[in-house]
mmCIF file of C-alpha atoms in Angstrom:
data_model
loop_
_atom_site.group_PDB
_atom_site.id
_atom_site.type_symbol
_atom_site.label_atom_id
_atom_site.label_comp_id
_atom_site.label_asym_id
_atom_site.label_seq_id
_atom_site.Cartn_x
_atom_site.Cartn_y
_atom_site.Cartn_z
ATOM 1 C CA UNK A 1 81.985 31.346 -88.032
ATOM 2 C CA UNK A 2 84.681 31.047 -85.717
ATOM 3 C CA UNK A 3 87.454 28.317 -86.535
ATOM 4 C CA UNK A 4 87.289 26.456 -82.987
ATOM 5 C CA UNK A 5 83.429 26.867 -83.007
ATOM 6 C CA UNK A 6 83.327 24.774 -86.576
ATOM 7 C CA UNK A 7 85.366 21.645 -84.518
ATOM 8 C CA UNK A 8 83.421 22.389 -81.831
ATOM 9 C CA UNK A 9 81.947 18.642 -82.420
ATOM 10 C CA UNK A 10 85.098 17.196 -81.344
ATOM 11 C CA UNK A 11 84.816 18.193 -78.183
ATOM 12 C CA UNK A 12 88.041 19.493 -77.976
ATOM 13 C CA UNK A 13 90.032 19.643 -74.470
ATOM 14 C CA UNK A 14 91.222 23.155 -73.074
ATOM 15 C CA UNK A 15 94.415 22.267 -73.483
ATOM 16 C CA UNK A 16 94.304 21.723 -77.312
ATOM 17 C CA UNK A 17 91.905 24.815 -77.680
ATOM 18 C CA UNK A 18 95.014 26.528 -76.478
ATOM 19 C CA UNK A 19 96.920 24.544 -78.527
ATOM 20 C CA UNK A 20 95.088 25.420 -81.931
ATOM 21 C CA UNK A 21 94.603 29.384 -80.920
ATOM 22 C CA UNK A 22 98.403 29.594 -81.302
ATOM 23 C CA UNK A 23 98.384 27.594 -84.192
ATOM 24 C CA UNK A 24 95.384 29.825 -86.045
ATOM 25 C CA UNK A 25 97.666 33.107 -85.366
ATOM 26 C CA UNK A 26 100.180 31.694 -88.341
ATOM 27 C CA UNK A 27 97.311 29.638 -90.096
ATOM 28 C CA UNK A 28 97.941 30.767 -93.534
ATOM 29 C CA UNK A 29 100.948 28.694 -93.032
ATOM 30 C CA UNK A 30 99.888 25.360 -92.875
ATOM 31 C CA UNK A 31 98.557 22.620 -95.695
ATOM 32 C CA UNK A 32 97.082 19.697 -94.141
ATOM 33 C CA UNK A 33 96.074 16.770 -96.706
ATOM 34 C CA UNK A 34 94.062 14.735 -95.742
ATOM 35 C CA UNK A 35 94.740 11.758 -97.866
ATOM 36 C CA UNK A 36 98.892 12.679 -98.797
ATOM 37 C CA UNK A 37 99.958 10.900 -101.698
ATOM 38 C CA UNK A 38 103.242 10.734 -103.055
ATOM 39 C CA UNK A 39 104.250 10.773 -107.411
ATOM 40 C CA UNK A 40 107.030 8.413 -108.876
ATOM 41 C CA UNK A 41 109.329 10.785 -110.538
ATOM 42 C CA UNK A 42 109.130 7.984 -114.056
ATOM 43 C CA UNK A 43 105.347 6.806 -112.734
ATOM 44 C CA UNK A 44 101.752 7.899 -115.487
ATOM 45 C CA UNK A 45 101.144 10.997 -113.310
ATOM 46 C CA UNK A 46 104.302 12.893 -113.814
ATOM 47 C CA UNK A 47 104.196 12.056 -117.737
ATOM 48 C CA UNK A 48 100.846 13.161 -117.793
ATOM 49 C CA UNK A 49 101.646 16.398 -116.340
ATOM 50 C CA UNK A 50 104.646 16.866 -118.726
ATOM 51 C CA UNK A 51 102.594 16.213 -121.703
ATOM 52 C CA UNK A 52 99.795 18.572 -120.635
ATOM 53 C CA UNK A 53 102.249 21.203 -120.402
ATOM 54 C CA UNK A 54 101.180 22.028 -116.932
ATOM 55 C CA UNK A 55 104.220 21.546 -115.253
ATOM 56 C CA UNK A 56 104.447 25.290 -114.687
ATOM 57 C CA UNK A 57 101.068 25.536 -112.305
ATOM 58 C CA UNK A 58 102.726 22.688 -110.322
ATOM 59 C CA UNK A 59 106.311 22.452 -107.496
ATOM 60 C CA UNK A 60 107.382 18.893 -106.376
ATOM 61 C CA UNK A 61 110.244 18.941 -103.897
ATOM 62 C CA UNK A 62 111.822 15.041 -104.512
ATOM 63 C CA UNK A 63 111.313 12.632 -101.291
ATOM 64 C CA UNK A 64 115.104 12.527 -100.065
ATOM 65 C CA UNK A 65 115.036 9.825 -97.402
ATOM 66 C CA UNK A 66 113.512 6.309 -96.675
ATOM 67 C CA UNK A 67 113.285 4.973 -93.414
ATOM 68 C CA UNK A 68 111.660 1.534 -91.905
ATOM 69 C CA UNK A 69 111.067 1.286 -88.415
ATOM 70 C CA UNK A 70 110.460 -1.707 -86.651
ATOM 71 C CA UNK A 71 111.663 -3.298 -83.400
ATOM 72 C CA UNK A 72 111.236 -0.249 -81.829
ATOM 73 C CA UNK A 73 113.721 1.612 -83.786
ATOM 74 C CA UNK A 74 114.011 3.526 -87.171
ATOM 75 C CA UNK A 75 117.268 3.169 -89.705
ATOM 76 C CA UNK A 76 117.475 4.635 -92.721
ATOM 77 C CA UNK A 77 117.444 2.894 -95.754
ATOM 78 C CA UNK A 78 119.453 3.815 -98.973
ATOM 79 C CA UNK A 79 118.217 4.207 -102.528
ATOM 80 C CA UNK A 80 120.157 4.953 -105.238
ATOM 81 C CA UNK A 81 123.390 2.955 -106.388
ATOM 82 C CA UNK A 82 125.776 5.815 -105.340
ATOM 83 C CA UNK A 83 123.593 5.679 -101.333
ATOM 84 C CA UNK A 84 123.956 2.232 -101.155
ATOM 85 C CA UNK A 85 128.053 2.444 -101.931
ATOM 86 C CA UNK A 86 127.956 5.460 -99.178
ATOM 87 C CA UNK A 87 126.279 3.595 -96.617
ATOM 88 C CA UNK A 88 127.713 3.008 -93.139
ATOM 89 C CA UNK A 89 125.032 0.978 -91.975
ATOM 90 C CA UNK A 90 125.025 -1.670 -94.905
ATOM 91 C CA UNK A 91 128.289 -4.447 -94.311
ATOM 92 C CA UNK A 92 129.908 -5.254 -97.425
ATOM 93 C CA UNK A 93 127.840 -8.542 -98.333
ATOM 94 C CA UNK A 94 124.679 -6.641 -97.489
ATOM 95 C CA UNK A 95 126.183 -3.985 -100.389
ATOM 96 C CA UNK A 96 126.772 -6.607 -102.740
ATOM 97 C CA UNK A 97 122.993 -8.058 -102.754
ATOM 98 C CA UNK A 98 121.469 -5.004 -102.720
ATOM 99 C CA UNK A 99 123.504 -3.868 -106.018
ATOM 100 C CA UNK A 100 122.762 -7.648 -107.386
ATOM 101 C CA UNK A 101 119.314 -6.803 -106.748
ATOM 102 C CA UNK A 102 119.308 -3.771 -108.341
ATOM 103 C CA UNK A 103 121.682 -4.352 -111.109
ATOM 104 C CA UNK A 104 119.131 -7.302 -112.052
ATOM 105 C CA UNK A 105 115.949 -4.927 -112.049
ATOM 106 C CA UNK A 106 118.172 -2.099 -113.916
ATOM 107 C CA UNK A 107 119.127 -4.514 -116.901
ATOM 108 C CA UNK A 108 116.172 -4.864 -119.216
ATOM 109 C CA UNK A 109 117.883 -8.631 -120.591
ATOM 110 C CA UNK A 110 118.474 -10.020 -116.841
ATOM 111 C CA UNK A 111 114.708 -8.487 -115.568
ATOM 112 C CA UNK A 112 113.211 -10.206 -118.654
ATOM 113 C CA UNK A 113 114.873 -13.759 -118.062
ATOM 114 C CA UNK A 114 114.073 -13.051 -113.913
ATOM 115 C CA UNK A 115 110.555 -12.901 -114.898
ATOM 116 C CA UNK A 116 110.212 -15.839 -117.183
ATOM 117 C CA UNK A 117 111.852 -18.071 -115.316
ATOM 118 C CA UNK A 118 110.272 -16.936 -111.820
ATOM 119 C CA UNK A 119 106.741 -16.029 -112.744
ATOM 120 C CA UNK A 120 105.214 -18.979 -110.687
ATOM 121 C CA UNK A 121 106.949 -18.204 -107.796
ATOM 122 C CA UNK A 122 106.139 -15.949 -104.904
ATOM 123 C CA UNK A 123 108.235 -13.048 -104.573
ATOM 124 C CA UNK A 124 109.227 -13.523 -101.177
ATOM 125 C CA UNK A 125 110.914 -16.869 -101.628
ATOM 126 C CA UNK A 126 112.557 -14.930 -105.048
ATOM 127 C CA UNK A 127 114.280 -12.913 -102.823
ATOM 128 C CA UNK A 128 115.382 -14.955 -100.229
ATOM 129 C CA UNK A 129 116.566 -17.681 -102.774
ATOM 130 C CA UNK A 130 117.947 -15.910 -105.723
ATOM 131 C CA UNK A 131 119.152 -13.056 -103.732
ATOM 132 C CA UNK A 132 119.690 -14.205 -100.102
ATOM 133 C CA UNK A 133 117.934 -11.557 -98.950
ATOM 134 C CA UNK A 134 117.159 -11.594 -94.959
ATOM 135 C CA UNK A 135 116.322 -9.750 -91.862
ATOM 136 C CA UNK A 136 115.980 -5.790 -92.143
ATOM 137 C CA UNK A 137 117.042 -6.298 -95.907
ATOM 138 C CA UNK A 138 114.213 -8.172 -96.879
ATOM 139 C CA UNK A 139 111.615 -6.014 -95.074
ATOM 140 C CA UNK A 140 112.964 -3.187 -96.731
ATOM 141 C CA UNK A 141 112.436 -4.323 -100.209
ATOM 142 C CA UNK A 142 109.123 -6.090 -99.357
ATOM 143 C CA UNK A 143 107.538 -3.026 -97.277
ATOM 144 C CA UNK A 144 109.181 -0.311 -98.022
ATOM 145 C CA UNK A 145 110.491 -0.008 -102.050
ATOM 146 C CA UNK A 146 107.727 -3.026 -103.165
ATOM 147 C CA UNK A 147 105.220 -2.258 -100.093
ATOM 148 C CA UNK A 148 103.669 -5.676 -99.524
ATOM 149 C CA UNK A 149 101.214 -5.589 -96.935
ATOM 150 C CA UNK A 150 102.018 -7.803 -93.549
ATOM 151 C CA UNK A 151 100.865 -11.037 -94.255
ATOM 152 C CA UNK A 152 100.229 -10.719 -98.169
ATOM 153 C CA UNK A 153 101.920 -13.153 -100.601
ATOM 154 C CA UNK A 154 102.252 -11.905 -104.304
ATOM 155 C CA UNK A 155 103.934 -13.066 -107.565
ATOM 156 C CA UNK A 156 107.310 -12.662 -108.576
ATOM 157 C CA UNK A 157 106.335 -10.856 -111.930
ATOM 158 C CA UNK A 158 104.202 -8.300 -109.800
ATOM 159 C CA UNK A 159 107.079 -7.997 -107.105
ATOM 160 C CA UNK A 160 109.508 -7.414 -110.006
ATOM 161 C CA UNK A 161 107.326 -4.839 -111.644
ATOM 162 C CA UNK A 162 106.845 -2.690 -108.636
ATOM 163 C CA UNK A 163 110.257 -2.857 -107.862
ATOM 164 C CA UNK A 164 111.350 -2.196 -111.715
ATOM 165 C CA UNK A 165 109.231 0.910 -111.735
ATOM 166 C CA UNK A 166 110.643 2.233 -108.363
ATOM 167 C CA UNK A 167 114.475 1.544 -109.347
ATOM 168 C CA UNK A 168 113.595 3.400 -113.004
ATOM 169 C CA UNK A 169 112.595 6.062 -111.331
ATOM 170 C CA UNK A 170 115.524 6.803 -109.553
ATOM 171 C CA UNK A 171 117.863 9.514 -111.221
ATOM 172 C CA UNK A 172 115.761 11.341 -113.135
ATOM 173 C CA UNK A 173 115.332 14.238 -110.476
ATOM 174 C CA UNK A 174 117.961 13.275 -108.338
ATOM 175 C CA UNK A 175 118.664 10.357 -106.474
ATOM 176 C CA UNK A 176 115.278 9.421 -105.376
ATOM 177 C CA UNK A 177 111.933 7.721 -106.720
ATOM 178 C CA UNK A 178 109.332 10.107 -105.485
ATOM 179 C CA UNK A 179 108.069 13.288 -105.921
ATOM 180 C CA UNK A 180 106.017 15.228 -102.990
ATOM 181 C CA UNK A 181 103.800 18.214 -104.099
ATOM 182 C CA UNK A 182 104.488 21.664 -102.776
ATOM 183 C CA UNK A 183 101.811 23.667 -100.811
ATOM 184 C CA UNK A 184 99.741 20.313 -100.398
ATOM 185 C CA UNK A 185 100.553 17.975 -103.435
ATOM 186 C CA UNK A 186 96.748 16.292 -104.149
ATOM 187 C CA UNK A 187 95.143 20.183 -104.167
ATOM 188 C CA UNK A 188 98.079 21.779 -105.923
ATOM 189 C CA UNK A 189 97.554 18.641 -108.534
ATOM 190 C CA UNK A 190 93.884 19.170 -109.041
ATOM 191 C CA UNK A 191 94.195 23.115 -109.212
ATOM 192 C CA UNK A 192 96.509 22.826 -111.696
ATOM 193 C CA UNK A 193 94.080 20.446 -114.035
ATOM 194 C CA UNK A 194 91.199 23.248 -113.344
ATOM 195 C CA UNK A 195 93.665 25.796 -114.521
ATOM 196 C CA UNK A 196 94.507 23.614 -117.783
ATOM 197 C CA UNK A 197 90.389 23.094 -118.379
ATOM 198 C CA UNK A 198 89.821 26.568 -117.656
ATOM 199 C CA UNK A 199 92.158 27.743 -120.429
ATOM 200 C CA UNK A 200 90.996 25.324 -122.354
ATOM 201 C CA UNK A 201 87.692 26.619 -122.892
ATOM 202 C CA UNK A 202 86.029 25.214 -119.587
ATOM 203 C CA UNK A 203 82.780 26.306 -117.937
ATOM 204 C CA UNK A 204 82.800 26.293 -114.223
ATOM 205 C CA UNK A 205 79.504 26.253 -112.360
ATOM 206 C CA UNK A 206 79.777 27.397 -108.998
ATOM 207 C CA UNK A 207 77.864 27.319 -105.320
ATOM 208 C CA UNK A 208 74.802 24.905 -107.527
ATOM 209 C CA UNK A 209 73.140 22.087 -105.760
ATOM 210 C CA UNK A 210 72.798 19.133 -108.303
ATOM 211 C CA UNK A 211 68.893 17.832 -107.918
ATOM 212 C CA UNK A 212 68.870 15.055 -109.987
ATOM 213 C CA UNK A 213 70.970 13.173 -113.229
ATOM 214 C CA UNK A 214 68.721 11.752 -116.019
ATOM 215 C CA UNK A 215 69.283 10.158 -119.100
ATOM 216 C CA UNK A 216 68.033 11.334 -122.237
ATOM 217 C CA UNK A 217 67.133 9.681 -125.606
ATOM 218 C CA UNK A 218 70.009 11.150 -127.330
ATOM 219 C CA UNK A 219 72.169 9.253 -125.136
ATOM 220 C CA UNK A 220 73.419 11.534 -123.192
ATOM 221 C CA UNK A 221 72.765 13.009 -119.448
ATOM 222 C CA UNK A 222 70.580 15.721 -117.961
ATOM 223 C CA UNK A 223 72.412 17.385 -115.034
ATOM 224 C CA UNK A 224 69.349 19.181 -112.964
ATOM 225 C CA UNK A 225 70.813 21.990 -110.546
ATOM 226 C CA UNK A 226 69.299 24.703 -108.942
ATOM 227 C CA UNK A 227 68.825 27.056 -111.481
ATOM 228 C CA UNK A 228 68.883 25.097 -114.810
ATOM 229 C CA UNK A 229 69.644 21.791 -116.509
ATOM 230 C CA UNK A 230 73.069 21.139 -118.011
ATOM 231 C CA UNK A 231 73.543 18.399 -120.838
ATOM 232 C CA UNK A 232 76.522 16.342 -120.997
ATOM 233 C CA UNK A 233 77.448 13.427 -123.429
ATOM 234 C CA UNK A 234 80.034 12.160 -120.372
ATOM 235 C CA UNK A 235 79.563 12.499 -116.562
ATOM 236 C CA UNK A 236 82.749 12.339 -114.038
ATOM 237 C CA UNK A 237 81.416 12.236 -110.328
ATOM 238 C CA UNK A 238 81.983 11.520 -106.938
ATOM 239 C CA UNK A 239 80.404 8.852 -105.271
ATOM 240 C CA UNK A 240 78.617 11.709 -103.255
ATOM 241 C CA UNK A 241 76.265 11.963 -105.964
ATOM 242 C CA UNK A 242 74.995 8.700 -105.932
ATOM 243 C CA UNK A 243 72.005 7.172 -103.938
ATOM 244 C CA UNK A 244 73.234 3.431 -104.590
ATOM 245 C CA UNK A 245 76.477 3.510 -103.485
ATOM 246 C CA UNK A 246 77.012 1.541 -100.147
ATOM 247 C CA UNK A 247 80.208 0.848 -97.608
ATOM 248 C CA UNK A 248 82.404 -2.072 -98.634
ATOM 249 C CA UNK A 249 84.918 -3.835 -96.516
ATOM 250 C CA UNK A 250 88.029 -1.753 -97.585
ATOM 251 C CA UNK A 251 88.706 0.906 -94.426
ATOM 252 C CA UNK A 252 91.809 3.042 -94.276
ATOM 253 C CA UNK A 253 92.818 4.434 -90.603
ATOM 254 C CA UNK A 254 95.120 7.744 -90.769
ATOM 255 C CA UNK A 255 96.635 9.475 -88.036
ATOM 256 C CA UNK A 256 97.681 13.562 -88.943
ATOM 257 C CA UNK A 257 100.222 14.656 -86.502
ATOM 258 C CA UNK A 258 101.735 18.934 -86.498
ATOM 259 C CA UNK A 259 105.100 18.232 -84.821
ATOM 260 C CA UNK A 260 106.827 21.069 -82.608
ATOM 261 C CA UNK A 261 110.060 19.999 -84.179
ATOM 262 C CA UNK A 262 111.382 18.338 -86.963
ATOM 263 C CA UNK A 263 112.618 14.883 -86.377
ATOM 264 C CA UNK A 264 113.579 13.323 -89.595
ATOM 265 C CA UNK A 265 115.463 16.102 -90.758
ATOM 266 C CA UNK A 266 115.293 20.259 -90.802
ATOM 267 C CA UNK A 267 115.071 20.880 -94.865
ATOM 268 C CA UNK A 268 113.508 17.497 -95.916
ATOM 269 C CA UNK A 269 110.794 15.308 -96.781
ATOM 270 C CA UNK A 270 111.106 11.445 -96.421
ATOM 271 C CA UNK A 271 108.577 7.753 -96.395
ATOM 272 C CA UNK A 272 108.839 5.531 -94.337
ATOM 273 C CA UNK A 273 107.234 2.049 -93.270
ATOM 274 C CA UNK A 274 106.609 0.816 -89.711
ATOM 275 C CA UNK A 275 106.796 -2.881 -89.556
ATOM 276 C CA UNK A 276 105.492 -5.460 -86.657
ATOM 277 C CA UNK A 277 103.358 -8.249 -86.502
ATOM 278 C CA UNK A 278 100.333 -6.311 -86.570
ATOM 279 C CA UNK A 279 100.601 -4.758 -90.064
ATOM 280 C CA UNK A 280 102.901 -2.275 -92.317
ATOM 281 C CA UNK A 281 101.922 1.083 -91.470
ATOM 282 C CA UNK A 282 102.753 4.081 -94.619
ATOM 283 C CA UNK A 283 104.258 7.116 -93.134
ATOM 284 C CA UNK A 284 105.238 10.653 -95.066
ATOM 285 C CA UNK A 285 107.007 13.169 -93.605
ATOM 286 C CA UNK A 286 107.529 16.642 -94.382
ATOM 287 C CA UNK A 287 108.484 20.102 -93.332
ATOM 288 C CA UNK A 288 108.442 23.858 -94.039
ATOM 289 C CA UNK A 289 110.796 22.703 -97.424
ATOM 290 C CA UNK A 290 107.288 21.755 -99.051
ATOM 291 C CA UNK A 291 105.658 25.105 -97.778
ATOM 292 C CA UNK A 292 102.857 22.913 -95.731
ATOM 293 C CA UNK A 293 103.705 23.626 -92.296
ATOM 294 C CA UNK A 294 105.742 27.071 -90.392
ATOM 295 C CA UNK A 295 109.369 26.462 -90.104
ATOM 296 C CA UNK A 296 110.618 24.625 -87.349
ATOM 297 C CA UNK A 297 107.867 22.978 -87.327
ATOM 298 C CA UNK A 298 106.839 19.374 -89.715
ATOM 299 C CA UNK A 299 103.817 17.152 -90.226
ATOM 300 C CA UNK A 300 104.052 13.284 -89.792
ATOM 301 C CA UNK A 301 101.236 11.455 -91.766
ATOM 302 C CA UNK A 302 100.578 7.522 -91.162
ATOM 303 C CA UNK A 303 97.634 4.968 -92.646
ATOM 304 C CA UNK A 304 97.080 1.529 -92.695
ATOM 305 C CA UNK A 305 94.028 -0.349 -93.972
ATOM 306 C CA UNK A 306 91.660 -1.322 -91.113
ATOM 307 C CA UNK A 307 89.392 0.432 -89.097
ATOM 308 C CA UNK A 308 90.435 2.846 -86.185
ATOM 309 C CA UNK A 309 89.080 0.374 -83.521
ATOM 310 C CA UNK A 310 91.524 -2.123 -85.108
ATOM 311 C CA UNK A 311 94.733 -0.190 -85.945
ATOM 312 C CA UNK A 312 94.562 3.226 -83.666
ATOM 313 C CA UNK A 313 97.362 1.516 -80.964
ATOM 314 C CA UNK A 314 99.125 0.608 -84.008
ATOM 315 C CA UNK A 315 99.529 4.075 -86.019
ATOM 316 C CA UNK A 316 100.427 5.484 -82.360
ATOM 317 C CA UNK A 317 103.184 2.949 -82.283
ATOM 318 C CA UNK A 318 104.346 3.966 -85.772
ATOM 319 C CA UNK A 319 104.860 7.421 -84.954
ATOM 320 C CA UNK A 320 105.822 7.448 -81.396
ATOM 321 C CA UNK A 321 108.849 5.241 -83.158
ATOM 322 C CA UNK A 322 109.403 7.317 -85.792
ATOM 323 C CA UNK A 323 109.504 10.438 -83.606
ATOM 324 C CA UNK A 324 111.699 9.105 -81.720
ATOM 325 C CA UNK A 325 111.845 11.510 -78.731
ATOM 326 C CA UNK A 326 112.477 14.418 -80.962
ATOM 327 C CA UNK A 327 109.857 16.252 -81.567
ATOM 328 C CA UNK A 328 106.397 16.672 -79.744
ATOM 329 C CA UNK A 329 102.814 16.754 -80.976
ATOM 330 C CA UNK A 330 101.071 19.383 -81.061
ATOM 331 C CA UNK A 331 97.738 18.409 -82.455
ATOM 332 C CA UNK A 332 97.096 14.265 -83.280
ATOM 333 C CA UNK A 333 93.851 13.754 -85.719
ATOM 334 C CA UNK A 334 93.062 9.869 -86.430
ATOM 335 C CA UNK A 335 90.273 9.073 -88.517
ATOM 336 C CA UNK A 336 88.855 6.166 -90.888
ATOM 337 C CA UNK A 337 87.897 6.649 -94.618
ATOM 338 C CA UNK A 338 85.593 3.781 -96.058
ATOM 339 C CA UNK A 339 85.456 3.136 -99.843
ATOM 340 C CA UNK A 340 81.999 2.994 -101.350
ATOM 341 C CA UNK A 341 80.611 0.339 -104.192
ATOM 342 C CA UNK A 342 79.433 2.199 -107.216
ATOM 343 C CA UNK A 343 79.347 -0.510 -109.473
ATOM 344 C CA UNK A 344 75.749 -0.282 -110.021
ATOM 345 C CA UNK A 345 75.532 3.338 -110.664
ATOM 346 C CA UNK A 346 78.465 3.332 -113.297
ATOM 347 C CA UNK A 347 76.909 2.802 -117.029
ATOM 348 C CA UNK A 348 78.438 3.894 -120.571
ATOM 349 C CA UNK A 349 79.181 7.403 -120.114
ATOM 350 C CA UNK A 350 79.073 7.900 -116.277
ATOM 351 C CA UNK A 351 82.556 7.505 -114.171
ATOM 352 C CA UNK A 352 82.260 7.293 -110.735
ATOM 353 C CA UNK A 353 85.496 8.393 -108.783
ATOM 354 C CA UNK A 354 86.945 6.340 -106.496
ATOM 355 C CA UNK A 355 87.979 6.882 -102.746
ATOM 356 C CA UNK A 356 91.666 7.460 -101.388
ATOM 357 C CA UNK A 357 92.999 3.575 -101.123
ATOM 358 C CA UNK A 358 96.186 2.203 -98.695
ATOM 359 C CA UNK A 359 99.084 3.369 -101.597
ATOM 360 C CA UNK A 360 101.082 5.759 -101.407
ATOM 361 C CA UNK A 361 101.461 7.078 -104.572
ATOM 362 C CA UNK A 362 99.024 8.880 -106.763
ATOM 363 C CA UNK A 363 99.973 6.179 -110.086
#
């Protein structure tokens, strides 16, 4: 079946059928995720990966730039000790608390004695009172390195520990804290697992309709497909499988955007946050660096939690800032996934997976 005939359903304009026909020519060339996720370069992911020895079936290209945009404009913001010394943007009293900051979270004694002493109080008033953090400083910390949602008040131990891990991270590849997967980072990430099972010993069963999962009295499960039964002490699912599961509250709005142009950069990849007094919207960017999109072109990603009704003028916001004038869509998808509640289907022996959530990194 023809590609355009298969989106037929979204009743596409004739200017955008035009648009995707030149797009399909070079279509080999694009990887469009769906739910992009980043990996902290010190995070449970990467060490898993290392101590599977399947580092080889995997590429990561490190996230080089952080940006937050809000008041209608995007700065970027720097990372590493050595970025924050190099900054032009940053006066020198802005330097100093950010390396206080850092210097505090670095030091294992001075991060201890930070958490026992603030654990009752909100990490927010932490900030602004031990480090007089304000302004664009603060909302850097809080929604872009700690990502606090707008709104959302949490603990100085939990602010400390997402901020520990993210500073810890930094150095180990380079001078950032994140990892983004080459050729699409989530399918590149799950191939490589199948790879490790597969030479493992692992049976694949392929193109099978699953009928039905039973129980046995040998405590474990009957898988009935198509053509035969398949017993399994342990069952890993989607929620797909499942009759019980039903919506719950928690809805993430995303917005995919192919760009003519690049805008944050030619060779890069970069995450930023858009800030205003609607919410904190998450925002990756890449380009033809991660092998995901043809060169000269990039792909701008952006999700919030909230349904499309709710946040659609918001993620256009987000990246009409973070464009900037510099680039031009050339497709725009938005679209809502909603988490399902499998609590009653898990039991002993049956994991149920969960949906894509708000964060932006796979830990």
């Amino acid at each position: 079946m023809d590609t355009l005939q298969r989106l037929a359903p979204f009743e596409l304009s004739p200017e955008t059928t035009e648009k995707l026909q030149a797009m399909l020519k070079n279509d080999r060339s694009y990887m469009i995720e769906l739910v992009p996720k980043v990996v902290f370069c010190r995070g449970e992911l990467t060490e898993m990966l290392i101590s599977c020895e399947i580092g080889e079936y995997v590429q990561f290209k490190g996230v080089a730039h952080s940006y937050l945009a809000h008041n209608g404009t995007i700065e970027r913001i720097p990372e590493s000790k050595e970025d924050i010394f190099a900054s032009t943007s940053l006066s020198l009293i802005e330097k100093r608390k950010l390396m206080r900051l850092m210097t505090m979270v670095s030091d294992n004694t001075l991060y201890t004695h930070i958490l026992d002493k603030y654990s009752d109080t909100q990490f927010t008033q932490l900030l602004q009172d031990k480090f007089k953090l304000s302004g664009m400083l603060l909302d850097a910390v809080l929604y872009l390195i700690v990502r606090v949602n707008r709104g959302d008040t949490i603990s100085s131990r939990e602010g400390c520990e997402r901020l520990h891990k993210y500073v810890k991270s930094i150095g180990r590849y380079g001078r950032m804290a994140y990892l983004c997967g080459m050729y699409g980072g989530g399918s590149e990430i799950s191939q490589s697992f199948c790879r490790l099972c597969a030479v493992s010993g692992g049976t694949y069963i392929l193109n099978e309709k699953v009928a039905a999962i039973e129980s046995t009295a040998e405590n474990e499960f009957s898988v009935v497909l198509d053509h035969g039964t398949v017993r399994a002490k342990q069952i890993v699912m989607s929620p797909d499988y499942t009759s019980t599961a039903v919506p719950k509250d928690q809805i993430v709005s995303r917005a995919i955007c192919i760009l003519d142009n690049t805008c944050l950069g030619d060779d890069t990849t970069a995450l930023a946050s858009y800030v205003d007094d609607s919410g904190v919207v998450s925002l990756l960017y890449v380009t033809h660096s991660t092998m995901t999109v043809p060169s000269g072109q990039s792909i701008l990603y952006a999700w919030v939690e909230g349904s499309l009704e709710e946040t659609r003028s918001l993620l256009t916001s987000a990246v009409q800032t973070t464009i900037d004038s510099k680039a031009s869509p050339l497709l725009s998808i938005f679209m809502e996934s909603h988490e399902l509640d499998v609590s009653e289907t898990e039991s002993q022996g049956i994991i149920v997976t969960r949906a894509p959530d708000a964060t932006v990194d796979l830990d």
